[in-house]
Structure formats: C-alpha cells, structure tokens
Coordinates of C-alpha atoms in Angstrom, one line a residue:
M18 CA -1.4 17.0 27.3
S19 CA 0.5 20.2 27.1
G20 CA -0.3 20.7 30.8
S21 CA -3.9 19.8 30.3
T22 CA -5.8 16.5 30.7
R23 CA -8.9 17.4 28.7
T24 CA -10.2 14.6 26.6
R25 CA -9.3 14.9 22.9
K26 CA -11.4 13.4 20.2
V27 CA -9.8 10.9 17.7
V28 CA -12.0 9.9 14.8
V29 CA -11.2 6.6 13.0
T30 CA -12.5 6.2 9.5
Q31 CA -11.3 2.6 9.2
R32 CA -12.8 -0.8 10.0
F33 CA -11.0 -3.3 12.3
F34 CA -9.9 -1.0 15.0
D35 CA -8.9 -3.1 18.0
T36 CA -9.9 -2.7 21.6
A37 CA -6.3 -2.5 22.9
T38 CA -5.6 0.5 20.7
C39 CA -8.7 2.2 21.9
E40 CA -7.6 1.5 25.5
F41 CA -4.2 3.0 24.7
L42 CA -5.9 6.2 23.4
A43 CA -8.2 6.3 26.4
A44 CA -5.2 6.1 28.8
H45 CA -3.8 9.2 27.1
H46 CA -7.0 11.2 27.4
C47 CA -8.3 10.5 24.0
E48 CA -11.9 9.5 23.1
T49 CA -12.1 7.2 20.1
I50 CA -14.9 7.6 17.7
I51 CA -15.1 4.9 15.0
A52 CA -17.1 6.1 12.0
E53 CA -19.8 3.9 10.6
L54 CA -19.0 3.3 7.0
P55 CA -21.4 2.2 4.4
P56 CA -21.4 -1.6 3.7
G57 CA -18.7 -2.5 1.2
K58 CA -17.3 1.1 1.2
G59 CA -14.1 2.6 2.7
D60 CA -13.4 6.2 3.7
G61 CA -12.0 6.8 0.3
D62 CA -15.6 6.4 -1.1
L63 CA -17.0 9.1 1.2
P64 CA -17.7 12.5 -0.2
E65 CA -15.8 15.4 1.3
T66 CA -18.9 16.8 2.8
A67 CA -19.4 13.6 4.8
L68 CA -15.8 13.7 6.0
Q69 CA -16.3 17.3 7.1
D70 CA -19.2 16.2 9.3
L71 CA -17.3 13.3 10.8
L72 CA -14.3 15.4 11.6
A73 CA -15.9 18.6 12.6
D74 CA -14.9 18.2 16.3
A75 CA -11.8 15.9 15.8
D76 CA -8.4 16.7 17.3
G77 CA -6.9 13.6 15.5
W78 CA -7.9 11.6 12.5
I79 CA -6.8 8.0 11.8
V80 CA -7.4 7.6 8.1
G81 CA -7.4 4.9 5.5
H82 CA -7.7 5.8 1.8
A83 CA -9.6 9.1 2.0
H84 CA -8.1 12.1 0.1
V85 CA -6.7 14.6 2.6
T86 CA -7.1 17.9 0.6
D87 CA -6.6 21.6 1.1
S88 CA -10.3 22.2 0.9
L89 CA -11.0 19.6 3.7
L90 CA -8.3 20.9 6.0
R91 CA -9.4 24.5 5.5
V92 CA -12.7 23.8 7.3
L93 CA -11.2 21.7 10.1
P94 CA -9.3 24.2 12.3
R95 CA -9.5 22.0 15.4
L96 CA -7.8 19.0 13.6
Q97 CA -4.2 18.8 14.5
V98 CA -2.9 15.4 13.2
I99 CA -3.8 13.1 10.4
A100 CA -2.4 9.5 10.9
R101 CA -2.5 7.1 8.0
R102 CA -3.0 3.5 9.0
G103 CA -0.6 2.4 6.3
V104 CA 2.6 3.7 4.6
G105 CA 1.4 5.2 1.3
Y106 CA 0.5 8.8 1.4
E107 CA -0.1 9.8 -2.2
R108 CA -3.7 10.8 -1.3
V109 CA -2.4 13.2 1.3
D110 CA -1.7 16.8 0.2
V111 CA 1.4 17.2 2.3
E112 CA 1.8 20.9 1.3
A113 CA -1.7 21.6 2.4
V114 CA -1.0 19.9 5.7
R115 CA 2.0 22.1 6.3
R116 CA 0.2 25.2 5.2
H117 CA -2.6 24.6 7.7
G118 CA -0.1 24.0 10.5
K119 CA -1.0 20.3 11.0
V120 CA 0.9 17.1 11.1
A121 CA 0.5 14.0 8.8
T122 CA 2.1 10.6 9.7
I123 CA 2.3 7.1 8.3
A124 CA 2.5 3.7 10.2
V125 CA 6.0 2.7 9.2
G126 CA 6.8 -0.8 10.3
G127 CA 3.3 -2.0 10.9
N128 CA 2.5 -3.9 7.8
D129 CA 5.8 -4.8 6.3
A130 CA 5.7 -8.5 7.3
C131 CA 2.2 -9.2 6.2
V132 CA 2.6 -7.5 2.8
A133 CA 5.8 -9.4 2.2
D134 CA 3.9 -12.6 3.1
H135 CA 1.2 -11.7 0.7
A136 CA 3.6 -11.2 -2.1
L137 CA 5.0 -14.7 -1.6
A138 CA 1.5 -16.1 -1.3
L139 CA 0.6 -14.6 -4.7
M140 CA 3.8 -15.9 -6.3
L141 CA 3.1 -19.4 -5.1
A142 CA -0.6 -19.2 -6.0
V143 CA 0.1 -18.1 -9.6
A144 CA 3.0 -20.4 -10.1
H145 CA 1.1 -23.5 -8.8
R146 CA -2.1 -22.4 -10.6
L147 CA -4.1 -22.8 -7.4
R148 CA -7.1 -20.8 -8.7
E149 CA -7.4 -22.9 -11.8
G150 CA -7.0 -26.1 -9.9
Q151 CA -9.8 -25.2 -7.4
A152 CA -12.1 -24.1 -10.3
R153 CA -11.6 -27.4 -12.1
L154 CA -12.4 -29.3 -8.9
G155 CA -15.5 -27.2 -8.4
A156 CA -16.7 -28.2 -11.9
G157 CA -16.0 -31.9 -11.1
D158 CA -12.8 -32.0 -13.2
W159 CA -9.9 -33.6 -11.5
S160 CA -7.4 -33.0 -14.3
I161 CA -4.2 -31.4 -13.1
P162 CA -3.1 -27.9 -14.2
M163 CA 0.7 -28.1 -14.5
G164 CA 2.4 -25.4 -12.4
T165 CA 6.0 -24.2 -12.1
D166 CA 8.4 -23.9 -9.1
L167 CA 9.3 -20.9 -7.1
Y168 CA 12.3 -22.9 -6.0
R169 CA 15.6 -21.6 -7.5
K170 CA 13.8 -19.3 -9.9
T171 CA 15.1 -15.8 -10.8
V172 CA 13.0 -13.2 -9.0
G173 CA 13.3 -9.5 -9.9
I174 CA 12.4 -7.1 -7.2
V175 CA 11.6 -3.5 -8.2
G176 CA 12.1 -1.3 -5.1
L177 CA 14.0 -2.3 -2.0
G178 CA 12.3 -0.6 0.9
R179 CA 11.1 -2.4 4.1
I180 CA 8.6 -4.7 2.2
G181 CA 11.1 -5.4 -0.6
R182 CA 13.7 -6.5 2.0
G183 CA 11.1 -8.7 3.6
V184 CA 10.4 -10.4 0.3
V185 CA 14.2 -10.9 -0.1
Q186 CA 14.4 -12.7 3.3
R187 CA 11.5 -15.0 2.5
L188 CA 12.9 -15.8 -1.0
R189 CA 16.2 -17.0 0.5
G190 CA 14.3 -20.0 1.8
F191 CA 13.4 -20.9 -1.8
E192 CA 17.1 -20.5 -2.9
A193 CA 15.9 -18.0 -5.4
H194 CA 18.3 -16.0 -7.6
I195 CA 17.3 -12.4 -6.7
L196 CA 17.8 -9.4 -8.9
V197 CA 17.0 -5.9 -7.5
C198 CA 16.4 -2.6 -9.3
T199 CA 16.5 0.3 -6.9
P200 CA 17.8 3.9 -7.2
T201 CA 20.0 3.6 -4.1
P202 CA 21.7 0.2 -4.0
D203 CA 23.0 -0.9 -0.5
E204 CA 26.0 -2.9 -1.5
A205 CA 26.7 -4.3 1.9
Y206 CA 23.1 -5.6 2.1
G207 CA 23.4 -7.0 -1.4
R208 CA 26.5 -9.0 -0.5
A209 CA 25.0 -10.2 2.8
N210 CA 21.8 -11.5 1.1
G211 CA 23.2 -12.7 -2.2
I212 CA 21.3 -10.3 -4.4
R213 CA 22.5 -8.7 -7.6
Y214 CA 21.6 -5.1 -8.4
T215 CA 20.8 -4.3 -12.0
D216 CA 18.9 -1.9 -14.2
L217 CA 15.3 -2.4 -15.0
D218 CA 15.7 -3.7 -18.6
T219 CA 18.1 -6.5 -17.4
L220 CA 15.8 -7.4 -14.5
L221 CA 12.8 -7.6 -16.9
H222 CA 14.7 -9.7 -19.4
E223 CA 16.1 -12.2 -16.9
S224 CA 13.4 -12.6 -14.3
D225 CA 10.9 -15.5 -14.0
I226 CA 8.9 -13.4 -11.6
V227 CA 8.8 -9.6 -11.3
S228 CA 7.6 -8.3 -7.9
L229 CA 6.9 -4.6 -7.5
H230 CA 7.7 -2.8 -4.2
A231 CA 8.4 0.7 -5.3
P232 CA 6.5 3.9 -4.3
L233 CA 4.2 5.5 -6.8
T234 CA 5.8 8.7 -8.2
P235 CA 5.6 10.4 -11.5
E236 CA 8.8 8.5 -12.4
T237 CA 7.4 5.1 -11.5
R238 CA 3.9 5.5 -12.8
F239 CA 3.3 2.7 -15.4
I240 CA 6.8 1.4 -15.0
I241 CA 5.4 -1.8 -16.2
N242 CA 3.8 -0.9 -19.5
A243 CA 3.5 -2.6 -22.9
A244 CA 7.1 -1.9 -23.8
A245 CA 8.3 -3.3 -20.5
I246 CA 6.2 -6.5 -20.9
E247 CA 7.7 -7.0 -24.3
K248 CA 11.1 -7.3 -22.6
M249 CA 9.9 -10.1 -20.3
K250 CA 9.8 -13.8 -20.8
P251 CA 6.5 -15.2 -22.0
S252 CA 6.7 -17.6 -19.1
A253 CA 7.1 -14.7 -16.6
I254 CA 4.8 -13.8 -13.7
V255 CA 4.1 -10.3 -12.5
I256 CA 3.2 -9.6 -8.9
N257 CA 2.0 -6.2 -7.7
T258 CA 1.3 -5.6 -4.0
A259 CA 2.5 -2.0 -4.0
R260 CA 0.5 0.6 -5.9
G261 CA -1.9 0.1 -8.8
G262 CA -0.4 2.9 -10.8
L263 CA 2.9 1.1 -11.1
V264 CA 1.4 -1.2 -13.8
D265 CA -0.6 -0.2 -16.9
D266 CA -3.4 -2.7 -16.3
R267 CA -4.6 -2.3 -19.8
A268 CA -1.3 -3.5 -21.2
L269 CA -1.2 -6.3 -18.6
L270 CA -4.6 -7.5 -19.8
A271 CA -3.6 -7.4 -23.5
A272 CA -0.4 -9.4 -22.7
L273 CA -2.3 -12.1 -20.8
E274 CA -4.9 -12.4 -23.6
L275 CA -2.1 -12.9 -26.1
G276 CA -0.2 -15.4 -23.9
R277 CA 2.7 -13.0 -23.4
L278 CA 2.8 -13.8 -19.7
R279 CA 2.3 -17.0 -17.6
G280 CA 0.2 -15.2 -15.0
V281 CA -0.3 -12.3 -12.7
G282 CA -0.9 -11.8 -8.9
L283 CA -2.5 -8.5 -8.1
D284 CA -3.5 -6.9 -4.8
V285 CA -3.7 -3.4 -6.2
F286 CA -5.3 -1.9 -9.4
V287 CA -5.2 1.3 -11.3
S288 CA -9.0 1.5 -11.0
E289 CA -8.7 2.2 -7.3
S290 CA -7.8 5.7 -8.2
D291 CA -9.0 5.9 -11.8
P292 CA -12.6 4.8 -12.6
Y293 CA -11.7 4.7 -16.3
Y294 CA -9.9 1.4 -15.6
R295 CA -12.8 -0.4 -13.8
D296 CA -13.7 -2.5 -16.8
V297 CA -10.0 -3.4 -17.2
S298 CA -9.9 -4.6 -13.6
S299 CA -13.0 -6.7 -14.0
A300 CA -11.6 -8.3 -17.1
L301 CA -8.3 -9.1 -15.3
I302 CA -10.0 -10.6 -12.3
A303 CA -12.0 -12.9 -14.6
L304 CA -9.0 -14.5 -16.2
P305 CA -8.0 -17.9 -14.8
Q306 CA -4.3 -17.1 -14.8
V307 CA -4.8 -14.0 -12.5
V308 CA -4.9 -14.3 -8.8
A309 CA -6.5 -11.2 -7.4
T310 CA -7.1 -9.8 -3.9
P311 CA -8.9 -6.6 -2.8
H312 CA -5.9 -4.5 -1.6
S313 CA -5.8 -6.8 1.4
G314 CA -2.1 -7.5 1.7
A315 CA -1.8 -5.5 4.9
S316 CA -5.0 -6.8 6.3
T317 CA -4.1 -9.4 8.8
V318 CA -5.3 -9.3 12.4
E319 CA -1.7 -8.8 13.6
G320 CA -0.8 -6.3 10.9
L321 CA -3.8 -4.1 11.6
D322 CA -3.2 -4.3 15.3
R323 CA 0.3 -3.0 14.7
T324 CA -0.6 -0.2 12.3
N325 CA -3.5 0.8 14.6
L326 CA -1.2 1.2 17.5
I327 CA 1.5 3.0 15.5
A328 CA -1.1 5.5 14.2
A329 CA -2.5 6.0 17.7
Q330 CA 1.0 6.6 19.1
S331 CA 1.6 9.3 16.5
I332 CA -1.7 10.9 17.4
V333 CA -0.8 10.9 21.1
D334 CA 2.7 12.3 20.4
V335 CA 1.3 15.3 18.4
L336 CA -1.6 16.0 20.8
S337 CA 0.9 16.1 23.7
G338 CA 3.2 18.5 21.8
A339 CA 5.8 15.9 21.0
T340 CA 7.1 14.8 17.6
P341 CA 6.6 11.2 16.4
A342 CA 9.6 9.2 15.2
T343 CA 11.1 10.8 12.2
A344 CA 10.3 7.9 9.8
R345 CA 6.6 8.3 10.6
V346 CA 6.3 12.0 9.8
V347 CA 5.5 13.0 6.2
A348 CA 4.5 16.6 6.9
D349 CA 4.8 18.8 10.0
G350 CA 3.5 22.3 9.7
R351 CA 3.7 23.2 13.4
T352 CA 7.1 24.9 12.8
L353 CA 5.6 27.1 10.1
P354 CA 3.3 30.1 10.5
N355 CA -0.3 29.0 10.0
Q356 CA -1.0 30.3 6.6
H357 CA -4.5 28.8 6.0
N358 CA -6.2 32.2 5.8
K359 CA -3.7 33.8 3.3
G360 CA -5.1 34.3 -0.1
E361 CA -8.5 33.0 0.7
T362 CA -11.6 34.7 -0.8

C-alpha cells in the first residue's frame, strides 16, 4: 500500500462480519479486529472513551451506528478512513472528518434490495393483520381478523432513491397505483414505471399506504406529523423503513389510539436517537395494529455480506492511496490541509 506492504489494522464495531470479507482484507495486508460488543448493545451504545480505546491503533474503522465526532477523531491521528456499513451518515460529523484529513464512506448499493423487500413485507403484514392473527391463534382464538389487499392499492412513496426505486419495482407486481413525492422527479423513469409525481399533500390525501424512503434532513424531520396524518385516509397504512426522525412517533401513537389510521409498519423509531421517545416506542410496539422490527431491514445474510465487502473495499482504496467510487464518499479531507490542531487549547 503506497509502496509498502505493512499490515494495517481495521477495527470493526459491528456484529455479523463475514469470513470472506476478512479474507479480502487480509489479502490486501489488513488485519481485521472485530470488537466484542456488550450483549444486546451496538456500537452506538458505547461511550466515546470505549471507542477511543478500541480505535487507538486503527488505520481503518468499519462502523455501524456510533457517533463519529470531532472530539473522537481528534485523539485518533492514525485513523485514516471511517466506512459506514450502511448508507445513512447523519451520525458522522462530515466537517470534522474533512478537518482532520480523513475519509468517510458509505456502503451504497449493499442493502437496497433487502430494505425494499422489508418495506413490502411490512406492507403485507400490516394489511393482512398477520400479527393479530397469530396472537389470536396463540390465545386459542381461531376467529379471523379481516385484512385488506395490497393488490391495486394506491401507494405513496416519499423519496425516490435506490431503495424507493426498489419498492416501485416490487409494487409493479401488485399492479399498485404508485404516487411519488421527490424533490427531483425523473420524468423518464416515471413514464417507464407508470408512476405519478405529486406534492406531499396530494400523496397523503390519496394514498392507501404511505411508505417513507427519504433521507433525514432538517427539512424532512417529522415530515409525517399530526397535521400530515389528518390529511390521510383513516384506512391508510404508514410504513417507515428509512429514518425514525421522519415521523413524529408521538403523533403516530395518538392517531392509532383514536382510530385515525388502519395500521403502521415500523423498522425505525425516533427513540433510537432521542431517549425522550422511548416510552412512545414501547407504546407503539404494544399496539396490535403495529408491526415493528428492530431496525433490521438491512440485516439479511446476503445484505450484510454485500455491505461488509463494500465497506472493506472503501477501506482498502483509501489505505492504498486511491479514492473509492464517488457515490461512496461522503467526506474526503485528504485534499485539505490537516487542520486538527488549529484553534485547540
């Protein structure tokens, strides 16, 4: 690497890191160190001091949900690259990455298919009341909870990135009527796939199912709030496999308790980043018309293998002095003067 074959240390603070990716890293002169995480905890639950200890000698870091902060990077001068095993990077301080002369990447293309599958699974599970049916059977009650079709329903998709497009492709098999709200409509794609672009209010008013696939930004935070829910049909279903902050879960809970929505499928929660909402998450999960999963949409064997390898490829690229594919790079401070000592006291 850069004329040297010395072994570089790559620390992985995620579970389910496959052997083939470890072998790929080894073939490129990288030693893989997989951190031991506390039972039931992820790297996002580790205090910064623990991360400092784990990463003290790391050249590369494959990270899950830990916060990548200025104060952490400041004490890790050897660390060159931070590779997210995923595509969201709201917990990465990209300006700090640049300031400290490091590179941050995401695993674009690794989990698109499995998250799109998961969104469809939640749509079907909520529409067919699968949770309620199994609960009744478990109680010895064989009465039938009456569901509703996904077939030929109107589905509104908020955000049309890679996962949103994957959901579109899957919905075509259900002959769904697809509405899309996105800031940058691709008219050719819309014509080819029979979708109709519209504003958010129209989408909320007309949709039988609203599925969220937008990034979390200040503009999209709580895009589904009490006012938005009031515009929806009482028979509507909300699906969120994107980011918890897109939906005000407190407003969602109130609407479900009042019968203002048919049901909800959630893979993400506000409480993942805001402890104030933990009681709200617990109340949502307890409702029979809610199908909830623990942010597991991207966690299939195949999906994790793909994202592991993409993250590892980005690590190898950076440590060898190359640049990862443009779509994978969210911050590259190598072209800037290293400023991490400026202004420090």
